[in-house]
Structures are given as C-alpha cells and as structure tokens.
PDB file of C-alpha atoms in Angstrom:
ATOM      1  CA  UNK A   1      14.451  20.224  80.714  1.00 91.00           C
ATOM      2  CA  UNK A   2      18.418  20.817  79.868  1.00 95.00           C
ATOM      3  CA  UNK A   3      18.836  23.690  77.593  1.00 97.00           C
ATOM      4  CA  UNK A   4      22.343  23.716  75.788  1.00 97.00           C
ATOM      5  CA  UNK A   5      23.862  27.591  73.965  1.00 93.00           C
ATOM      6  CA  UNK A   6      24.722  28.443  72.042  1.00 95.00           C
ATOM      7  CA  UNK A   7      23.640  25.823  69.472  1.00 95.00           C
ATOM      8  CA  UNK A   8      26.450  26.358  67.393  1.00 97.00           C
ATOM      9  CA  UNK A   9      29.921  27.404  68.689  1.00 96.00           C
ATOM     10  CA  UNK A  10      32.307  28.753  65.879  1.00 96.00           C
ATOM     11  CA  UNK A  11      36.311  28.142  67.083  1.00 96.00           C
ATOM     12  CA  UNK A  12      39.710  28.164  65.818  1.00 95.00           C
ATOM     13  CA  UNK A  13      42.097  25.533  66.998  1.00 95.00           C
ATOM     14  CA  UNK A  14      44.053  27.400  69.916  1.00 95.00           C
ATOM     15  CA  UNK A  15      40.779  29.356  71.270  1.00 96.00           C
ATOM     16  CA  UNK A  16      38.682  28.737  74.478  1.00 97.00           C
ATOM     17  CA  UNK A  17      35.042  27.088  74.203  1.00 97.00           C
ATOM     18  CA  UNK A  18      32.762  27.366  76.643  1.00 98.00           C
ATOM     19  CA  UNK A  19      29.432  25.805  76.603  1.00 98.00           C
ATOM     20  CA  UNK A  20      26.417  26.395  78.456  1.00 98.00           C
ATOM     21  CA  UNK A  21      23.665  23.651  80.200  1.00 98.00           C
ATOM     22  CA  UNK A  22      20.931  25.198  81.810  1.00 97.00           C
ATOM     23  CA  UNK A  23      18.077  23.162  83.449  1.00 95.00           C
ATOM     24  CA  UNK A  24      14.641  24.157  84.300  1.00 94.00           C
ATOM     25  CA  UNK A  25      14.754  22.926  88.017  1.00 93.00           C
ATOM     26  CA  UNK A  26      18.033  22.778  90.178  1.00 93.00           C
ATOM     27  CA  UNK A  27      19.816  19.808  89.967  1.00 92.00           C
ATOM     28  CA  UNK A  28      22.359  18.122  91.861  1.00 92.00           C
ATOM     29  CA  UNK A  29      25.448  18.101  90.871  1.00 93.00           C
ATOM     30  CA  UNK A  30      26.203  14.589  91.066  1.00 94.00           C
ATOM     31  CA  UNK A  31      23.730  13.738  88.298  1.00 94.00           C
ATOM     32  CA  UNK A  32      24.924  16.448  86.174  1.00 96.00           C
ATOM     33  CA  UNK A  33      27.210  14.553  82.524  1.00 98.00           C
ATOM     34  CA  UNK A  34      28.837  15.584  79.629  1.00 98.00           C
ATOM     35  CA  UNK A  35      29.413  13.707  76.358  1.00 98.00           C
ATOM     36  CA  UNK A  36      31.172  14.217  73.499  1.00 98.00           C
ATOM     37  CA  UNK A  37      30.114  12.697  70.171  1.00 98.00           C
ATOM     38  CA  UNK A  38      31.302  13.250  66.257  1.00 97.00           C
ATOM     39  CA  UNK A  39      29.750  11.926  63.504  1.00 95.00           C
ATOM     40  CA  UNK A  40      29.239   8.618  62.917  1.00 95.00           C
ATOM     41  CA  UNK A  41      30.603   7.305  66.466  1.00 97.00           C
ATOM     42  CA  UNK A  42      28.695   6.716  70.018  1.00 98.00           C
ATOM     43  CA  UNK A  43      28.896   9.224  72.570  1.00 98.00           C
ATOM     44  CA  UNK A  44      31.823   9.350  74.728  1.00 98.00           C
ATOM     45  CA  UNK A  45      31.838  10.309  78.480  1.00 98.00           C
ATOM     46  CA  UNK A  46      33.510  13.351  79.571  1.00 98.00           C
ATOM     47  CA  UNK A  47      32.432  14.850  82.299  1.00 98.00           C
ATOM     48  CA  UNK A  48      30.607  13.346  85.292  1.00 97.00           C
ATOM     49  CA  UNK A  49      29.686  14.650  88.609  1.00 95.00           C
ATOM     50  CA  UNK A  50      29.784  18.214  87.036  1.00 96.00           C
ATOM     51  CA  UNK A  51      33.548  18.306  87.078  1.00 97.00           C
ATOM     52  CA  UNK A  52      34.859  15.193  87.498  1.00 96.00           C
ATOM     53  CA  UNK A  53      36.778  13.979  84.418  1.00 97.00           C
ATOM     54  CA  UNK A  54      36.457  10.409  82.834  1.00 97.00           C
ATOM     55  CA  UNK A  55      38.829   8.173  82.899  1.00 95.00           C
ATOM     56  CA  UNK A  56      41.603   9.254  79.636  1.00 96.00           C
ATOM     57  CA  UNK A  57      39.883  12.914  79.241  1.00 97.00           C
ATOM     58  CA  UNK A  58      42.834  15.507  78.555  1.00 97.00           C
ATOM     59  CA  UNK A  59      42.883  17.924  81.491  1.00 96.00           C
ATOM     60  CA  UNK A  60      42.029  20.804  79.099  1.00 97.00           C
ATOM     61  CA  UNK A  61      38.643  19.852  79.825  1.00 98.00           C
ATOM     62  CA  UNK A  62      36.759  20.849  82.689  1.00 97.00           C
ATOM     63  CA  UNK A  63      33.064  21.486  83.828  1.00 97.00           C
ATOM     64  CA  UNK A  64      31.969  23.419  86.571  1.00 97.00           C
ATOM     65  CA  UNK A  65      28.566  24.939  87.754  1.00 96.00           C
ATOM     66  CA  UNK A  66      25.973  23.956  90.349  1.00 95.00           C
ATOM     67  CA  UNK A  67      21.764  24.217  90.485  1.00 94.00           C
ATOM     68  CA  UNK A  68      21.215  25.035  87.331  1.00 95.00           C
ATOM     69  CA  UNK A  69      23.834  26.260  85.451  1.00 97.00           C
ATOM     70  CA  UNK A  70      26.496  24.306  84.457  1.00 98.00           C
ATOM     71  CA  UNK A  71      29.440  24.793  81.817  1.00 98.00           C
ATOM     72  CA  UNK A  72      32.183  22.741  79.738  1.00 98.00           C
ATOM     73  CA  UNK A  73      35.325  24.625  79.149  1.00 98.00           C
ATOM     74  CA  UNK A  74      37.922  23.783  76.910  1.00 97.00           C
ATOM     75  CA  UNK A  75      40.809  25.335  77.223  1.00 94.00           C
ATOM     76  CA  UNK A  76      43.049  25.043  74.123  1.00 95.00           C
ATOM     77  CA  UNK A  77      41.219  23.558  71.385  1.00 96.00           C
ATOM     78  CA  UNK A  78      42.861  21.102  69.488  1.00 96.00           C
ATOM     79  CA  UNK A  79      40.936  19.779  65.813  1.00 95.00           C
ATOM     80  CA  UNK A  80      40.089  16.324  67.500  1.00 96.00           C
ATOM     81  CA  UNK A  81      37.773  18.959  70.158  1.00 96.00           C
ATOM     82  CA  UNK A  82      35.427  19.851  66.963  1.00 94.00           C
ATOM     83  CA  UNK A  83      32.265  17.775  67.487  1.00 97.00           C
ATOM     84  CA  UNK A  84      28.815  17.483  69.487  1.00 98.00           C
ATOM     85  CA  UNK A  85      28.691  18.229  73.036  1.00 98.00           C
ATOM     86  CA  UNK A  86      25.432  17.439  75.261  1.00 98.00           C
ATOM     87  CA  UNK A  87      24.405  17.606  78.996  1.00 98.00           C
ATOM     88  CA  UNK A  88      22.831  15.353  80.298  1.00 97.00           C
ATOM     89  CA  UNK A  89      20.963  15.097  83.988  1.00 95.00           C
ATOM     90  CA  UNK A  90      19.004  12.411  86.145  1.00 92.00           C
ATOM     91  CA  UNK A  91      15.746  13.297  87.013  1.00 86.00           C
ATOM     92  CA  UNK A  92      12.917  11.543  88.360  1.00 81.00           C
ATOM     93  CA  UNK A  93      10.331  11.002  85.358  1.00 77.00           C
ATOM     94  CA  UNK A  94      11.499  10.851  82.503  1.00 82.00           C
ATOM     95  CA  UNK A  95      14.915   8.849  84.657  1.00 91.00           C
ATOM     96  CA  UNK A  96      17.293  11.105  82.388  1.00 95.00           C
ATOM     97  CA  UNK A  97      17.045  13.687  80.006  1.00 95.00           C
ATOM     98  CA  UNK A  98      19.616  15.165  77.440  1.00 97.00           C
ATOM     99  CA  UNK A  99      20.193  18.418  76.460  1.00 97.00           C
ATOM    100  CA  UNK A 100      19.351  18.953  72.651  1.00 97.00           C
ATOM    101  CA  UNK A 101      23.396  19.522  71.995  1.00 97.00           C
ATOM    102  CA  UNK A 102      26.311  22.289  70.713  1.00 98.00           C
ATOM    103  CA  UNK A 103      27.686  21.727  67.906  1.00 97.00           C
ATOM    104  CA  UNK A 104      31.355  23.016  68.534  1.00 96.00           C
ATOM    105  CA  UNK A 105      33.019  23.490  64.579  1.00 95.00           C
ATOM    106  CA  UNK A 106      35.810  25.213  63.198  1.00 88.00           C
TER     107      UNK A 106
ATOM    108  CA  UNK B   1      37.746  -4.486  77.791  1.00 95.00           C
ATOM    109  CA  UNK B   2      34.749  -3.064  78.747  1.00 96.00           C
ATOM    110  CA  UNK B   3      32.274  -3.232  75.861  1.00 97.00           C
ATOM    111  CA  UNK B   4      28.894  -3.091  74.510  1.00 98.00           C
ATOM    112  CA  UNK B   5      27.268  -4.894  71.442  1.00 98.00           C
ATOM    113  CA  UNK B   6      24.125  -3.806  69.754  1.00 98.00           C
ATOM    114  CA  UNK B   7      22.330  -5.927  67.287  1.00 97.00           C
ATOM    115  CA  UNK B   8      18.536  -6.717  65.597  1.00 97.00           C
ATOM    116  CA  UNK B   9      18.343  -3.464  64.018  1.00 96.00           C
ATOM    117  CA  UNK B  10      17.070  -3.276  60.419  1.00 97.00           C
ATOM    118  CA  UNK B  11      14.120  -2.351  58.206  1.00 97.00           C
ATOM    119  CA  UNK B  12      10.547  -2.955  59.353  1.00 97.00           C
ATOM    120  CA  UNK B  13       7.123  -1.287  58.076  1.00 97.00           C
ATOM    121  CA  UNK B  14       4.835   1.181  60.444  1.00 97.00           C
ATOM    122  CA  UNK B  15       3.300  -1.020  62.693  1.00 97.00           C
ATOM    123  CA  UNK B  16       5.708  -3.565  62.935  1.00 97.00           C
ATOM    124  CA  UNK B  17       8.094  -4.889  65.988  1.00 98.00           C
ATOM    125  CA  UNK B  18      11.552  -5.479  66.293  1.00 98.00           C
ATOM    126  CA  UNK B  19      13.972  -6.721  68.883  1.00 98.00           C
ATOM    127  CA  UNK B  20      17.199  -5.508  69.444  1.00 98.00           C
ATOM    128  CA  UNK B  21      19.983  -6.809  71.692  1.00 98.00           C
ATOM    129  CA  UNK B  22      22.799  -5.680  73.952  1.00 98.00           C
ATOM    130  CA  UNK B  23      25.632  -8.069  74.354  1.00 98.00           C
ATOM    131  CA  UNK B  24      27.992  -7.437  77.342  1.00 97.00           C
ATOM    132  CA  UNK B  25      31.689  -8.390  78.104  1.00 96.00           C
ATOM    133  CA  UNK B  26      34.774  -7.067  80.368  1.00 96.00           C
ATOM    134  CA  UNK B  27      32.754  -6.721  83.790  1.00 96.00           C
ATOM    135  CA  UNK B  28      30.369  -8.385  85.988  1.00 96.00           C
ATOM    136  CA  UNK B  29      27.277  -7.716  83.958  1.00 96.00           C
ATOM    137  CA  UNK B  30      24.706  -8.557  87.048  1.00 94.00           C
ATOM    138  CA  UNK B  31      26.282  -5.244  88.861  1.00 93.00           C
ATOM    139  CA  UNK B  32      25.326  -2.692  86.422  1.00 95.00           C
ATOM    140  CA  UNK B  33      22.199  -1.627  84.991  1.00 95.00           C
ATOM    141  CA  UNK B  34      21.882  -0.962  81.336  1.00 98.00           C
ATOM    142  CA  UNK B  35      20.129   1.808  79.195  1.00 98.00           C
ATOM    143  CA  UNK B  36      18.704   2.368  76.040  1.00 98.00           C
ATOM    144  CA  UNK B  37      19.060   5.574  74.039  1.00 98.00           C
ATOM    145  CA  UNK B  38      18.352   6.065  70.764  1.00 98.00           C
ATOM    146  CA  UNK B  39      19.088   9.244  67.956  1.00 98.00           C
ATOM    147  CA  UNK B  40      17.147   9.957  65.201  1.00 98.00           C
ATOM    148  CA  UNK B  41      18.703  10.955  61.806  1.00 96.00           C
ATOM    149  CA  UNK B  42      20.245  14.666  62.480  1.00 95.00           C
ATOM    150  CA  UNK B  43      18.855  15.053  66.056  1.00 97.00           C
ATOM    151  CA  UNK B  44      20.414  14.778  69.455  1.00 97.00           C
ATOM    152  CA  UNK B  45      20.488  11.970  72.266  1.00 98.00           C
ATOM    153  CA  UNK B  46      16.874  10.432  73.093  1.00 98.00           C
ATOM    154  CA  UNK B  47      16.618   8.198  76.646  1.00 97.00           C
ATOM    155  CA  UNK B  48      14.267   5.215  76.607  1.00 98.00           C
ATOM    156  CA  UNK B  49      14.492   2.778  79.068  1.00 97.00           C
ATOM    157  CA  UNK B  50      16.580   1.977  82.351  1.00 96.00           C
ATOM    158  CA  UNK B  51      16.686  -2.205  83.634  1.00 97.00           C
ATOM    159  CA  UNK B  52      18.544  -2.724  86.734  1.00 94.00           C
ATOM    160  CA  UNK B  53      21.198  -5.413  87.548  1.00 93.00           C
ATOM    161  CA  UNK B  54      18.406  -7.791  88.968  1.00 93.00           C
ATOM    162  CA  UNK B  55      15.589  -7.001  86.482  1.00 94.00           C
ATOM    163  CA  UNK B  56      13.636  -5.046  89.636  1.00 95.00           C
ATOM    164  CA  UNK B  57      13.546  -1.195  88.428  1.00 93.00           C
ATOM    165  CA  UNK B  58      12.413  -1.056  84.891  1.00 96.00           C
ATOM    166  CA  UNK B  59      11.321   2.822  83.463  1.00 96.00           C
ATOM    167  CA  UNK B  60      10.097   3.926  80.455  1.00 96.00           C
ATOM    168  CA  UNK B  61      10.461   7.511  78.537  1.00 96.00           C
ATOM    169  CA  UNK B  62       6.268   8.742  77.827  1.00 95.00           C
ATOM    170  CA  UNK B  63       7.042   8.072  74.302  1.00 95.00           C
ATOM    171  CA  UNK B  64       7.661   4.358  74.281  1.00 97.00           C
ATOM    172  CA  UNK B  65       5.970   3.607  77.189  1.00 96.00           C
ATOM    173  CA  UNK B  66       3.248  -0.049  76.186  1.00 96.00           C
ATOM    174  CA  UNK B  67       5.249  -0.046  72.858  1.00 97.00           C
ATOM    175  CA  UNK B  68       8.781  -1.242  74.021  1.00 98.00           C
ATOM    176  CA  UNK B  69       9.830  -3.615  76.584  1.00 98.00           C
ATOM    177  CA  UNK B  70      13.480  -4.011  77.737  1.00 98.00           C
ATOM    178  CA  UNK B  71      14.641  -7.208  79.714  1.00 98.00           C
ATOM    179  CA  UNK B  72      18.221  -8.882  80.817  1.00 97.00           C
ATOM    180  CA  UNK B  73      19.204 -12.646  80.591  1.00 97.00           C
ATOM    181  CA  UNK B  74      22.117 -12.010  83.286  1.00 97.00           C
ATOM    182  CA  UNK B  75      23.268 -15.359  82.578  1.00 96.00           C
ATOM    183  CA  UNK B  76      23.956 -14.640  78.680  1.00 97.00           C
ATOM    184  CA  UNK B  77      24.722 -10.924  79.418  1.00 98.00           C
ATOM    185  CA  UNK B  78      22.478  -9.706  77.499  1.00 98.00           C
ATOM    186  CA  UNK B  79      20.182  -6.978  77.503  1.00 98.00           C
ATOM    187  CA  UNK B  80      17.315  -6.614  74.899  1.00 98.00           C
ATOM    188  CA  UNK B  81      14.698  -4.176  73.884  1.00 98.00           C
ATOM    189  CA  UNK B  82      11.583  -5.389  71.957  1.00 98.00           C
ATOM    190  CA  UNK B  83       9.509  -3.096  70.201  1.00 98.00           C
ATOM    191  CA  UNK B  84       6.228  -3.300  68.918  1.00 98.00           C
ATOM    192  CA  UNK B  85       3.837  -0.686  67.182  1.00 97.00           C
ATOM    193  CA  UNK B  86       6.760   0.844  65.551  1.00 98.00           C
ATOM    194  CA  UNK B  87       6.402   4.184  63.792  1.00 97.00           C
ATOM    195  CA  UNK B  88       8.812   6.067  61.574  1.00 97.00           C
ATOM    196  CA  UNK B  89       9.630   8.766  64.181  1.00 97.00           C
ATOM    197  CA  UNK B  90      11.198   5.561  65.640  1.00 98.00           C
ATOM    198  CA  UNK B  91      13.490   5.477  63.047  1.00 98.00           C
ATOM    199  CA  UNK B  92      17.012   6.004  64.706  1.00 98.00           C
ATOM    200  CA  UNK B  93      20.219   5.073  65.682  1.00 98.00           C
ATOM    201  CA  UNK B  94      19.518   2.674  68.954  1.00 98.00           C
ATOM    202  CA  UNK B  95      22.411   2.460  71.484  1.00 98.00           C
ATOM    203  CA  UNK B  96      22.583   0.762  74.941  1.00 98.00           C
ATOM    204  CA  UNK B  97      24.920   2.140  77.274  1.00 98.00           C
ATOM    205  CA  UNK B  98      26.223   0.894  80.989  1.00 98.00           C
ATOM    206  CA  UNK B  99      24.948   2.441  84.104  1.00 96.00           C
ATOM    207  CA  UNK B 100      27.519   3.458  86.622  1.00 96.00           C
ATOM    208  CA  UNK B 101      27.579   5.336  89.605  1.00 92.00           C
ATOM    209  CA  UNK B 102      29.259   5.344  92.701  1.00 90.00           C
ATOM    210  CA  UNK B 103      27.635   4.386  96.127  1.00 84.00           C
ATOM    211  CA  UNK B 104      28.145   4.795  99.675  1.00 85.00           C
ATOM    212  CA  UNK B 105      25.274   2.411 101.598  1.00 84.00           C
ATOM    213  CA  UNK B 106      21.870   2.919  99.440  1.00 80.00           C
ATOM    214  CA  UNK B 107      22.783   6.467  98.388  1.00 83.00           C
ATOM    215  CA  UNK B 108      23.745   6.621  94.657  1.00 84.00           C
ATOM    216  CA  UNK B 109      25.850   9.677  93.311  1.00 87.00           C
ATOM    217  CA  UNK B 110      28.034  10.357  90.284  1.00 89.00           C
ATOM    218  CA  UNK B 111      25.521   8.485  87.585  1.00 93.00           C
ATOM    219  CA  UNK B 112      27.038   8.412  84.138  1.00 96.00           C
ATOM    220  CA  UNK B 113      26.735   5.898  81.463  1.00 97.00           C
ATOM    221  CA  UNK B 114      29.734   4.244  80.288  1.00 95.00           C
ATOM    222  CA  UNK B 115      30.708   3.078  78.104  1.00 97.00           C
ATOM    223  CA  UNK B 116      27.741   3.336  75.133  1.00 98.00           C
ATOM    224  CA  UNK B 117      27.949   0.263  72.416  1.00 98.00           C
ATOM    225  CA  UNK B 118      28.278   1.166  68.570  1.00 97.00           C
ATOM    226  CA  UNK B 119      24.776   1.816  67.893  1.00 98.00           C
ATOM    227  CA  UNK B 120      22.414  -0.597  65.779  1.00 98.00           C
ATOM    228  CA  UNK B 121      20.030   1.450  63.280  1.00 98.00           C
ATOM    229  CA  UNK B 122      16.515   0.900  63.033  1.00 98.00           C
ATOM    230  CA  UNK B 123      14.524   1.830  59.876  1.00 98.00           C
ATOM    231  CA  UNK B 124      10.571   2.229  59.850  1.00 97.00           C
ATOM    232  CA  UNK B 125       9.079   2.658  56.906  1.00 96.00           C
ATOM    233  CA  UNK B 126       6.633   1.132  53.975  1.00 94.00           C
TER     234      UNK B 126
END
C-alpha cells in the first residue's frame, strides 16, 4: 500500500512543494513512478526510477528517496505545477498499485 | 508519435458487459505490454489488468478478477478489455497506458507506463 501526504498541499507560485509516498513494505527503487494529472486530462509521467526524469520534464522537478519513503520536490512552482500528483509502485499481487494522490493547489 | 486510443465506452445497466479498445500507433506494438487503469468520478488512479507483448502474462486486480478479460490482436495493434457483470462502482474513466521498462538480459528495471491514451468513460447504471 502507497500512502501519499499531505492530501492537500496549499502553494503560491514561487514556493517549494514537497510531497510525500510512503509504502507499507520496502520497495525498490526502480519500480518506484510519479505522475502528474489535472483535470480532465490522462496522467502524465514524471518521475521514474525514483529520480529519473521523463523525457520533456523541467528540471525543477526531482524525486528522491529509497525503501519506503520517497518524495517529489518542486522547486519553483510555476501555475502550470497546480494539479494531482500520485506514486505509484510495482508489486507482486496486485502487479501495481497507486497511491490515493496530493492534490497540489494554489 | 507515440499514442494511445481508447474507445467502446458508454452507458450500460448493472449487470451488463462492455468492451473497450486500445488502438496503438508510433512504435512496435508487439514489444510493449499494455495496461488498463481506470478512475472513478472524483477518486484517484485504479490498476486493472497487465497483457504482455505476446499475450503470455495476463494479471488481474482482486476486483475485476472473472469479470474482465483483456486480450491483444498484435496484428491490428490493438488491445481490448471486455467486461462483463458490470456494476456501478465500475463506473469510471477507463485508460490504457504502455508498459515500458528498461532491461539488461531477463532482469526488468525502471517500469513506468507511458504514454496513457485519453481515457474512454464508462457509465453503469439503470
């Protein structure tokens, strides 16, 4: 189980956000995602491999952690950052889980 | 362009089945597994089901598991989920999304699913 804080994040463009993913059993890094999603569109890979960025990310993005805590930091936010972050891990049953989101708003 | 096309969604009544589709393009479809995920009205990300690039692995999340069935048509690039027994906590917004990971030998690492389709929504109710 992936358990995302806080469940709503309250920022001003400018500030630092930093979420929280914290899973019930360690898990590897490797199988550790973030996504970003706002309303009305599909979820959009950010972060894969714990840190790794996707392909396009801005580099004021970043995820770290390892076992069972894991964080997204952004840096600077801008107004396009405002939206719905969730975790996600691979596991062995269920395959994957998600975490139940943070809602990152102004 | 790598992209994703869900379609089939719609309204049905409890009990009922529906079949959605995935329709691939911009990379060699047989390589890559696909996933469903769906998201219910106001709720976060749901995993369903995995299919692998030959059809071999197939997995289930406990709560569709003998209700839904996903399959490929590699040859259409297609991916599809059929459900039956529908219920109106199945009501959602049903994406597929691409597999990807890197690989050294048989060891898989740095899983992620990209890129996710637009999402078709499904509707269960009388």
């Amino acid at each position: 189980v992936l358990t995302q804080s806080p469940g709503t994040l309250s920022l001003s463009p400018g500030e630092r956000a930093t979420l929280s993913c914290r899973a019930s059993q360690s898990v590897s890094s490797s199988y550790l995602v973030w996504y970003q999603q706002k309303p009305g569109q599909a979820p959009r890979l950010l972060i894969y491999g714990a840190s790794t960025r996707a392909t396009g990310i801005p580099d004021r993005f970043s995820g770290s952690g390892s076992g069972t805590d894991f964080t997204l930091t952004i840096s600077r936010l801008e107004p396009e950052d405002f939206a719905m972050y969730y975790c996600q891990q691979k596991g062995t049953s269920p395959r994957y889980s998600f975490g139940q989101g943070t809602k990152l708003e102004i | 362009e790598v992209q994703l096309v869900e379609s089939g969604g719609g309204l049905v009544q409890p009990g009922g089945s529906l079949r959605l589709s995935c329709a691939a393009s911009g990379f060699i479809f047989n390589d890559y597994a696909i996933n469903w995920v769906r998201q219910a009205p106001g709720k976060g990300l749901e995993w369903l089901s995995f299919i692998s690039g030959s059809s071999r692995h197939i997995y289930y999340a406990d709560s569709v598991k003998g209700r839904f069935a996903i399959s490929r048509d590699n040859a259409k690039h297609s991916v599809h989920l059929q459900m039956d027994s529908l219920r109106a906590e199945d009501t959602a917004v049903y994406y597929c999304a691409r597999d990807v990971s890197d690989h050294i030998g048989d060891s898989y690492f740095n899983i992620r699913f990209d890129p996710w389709g637009q999402g078709t929504l499904v509707t269960v109710s009388s």
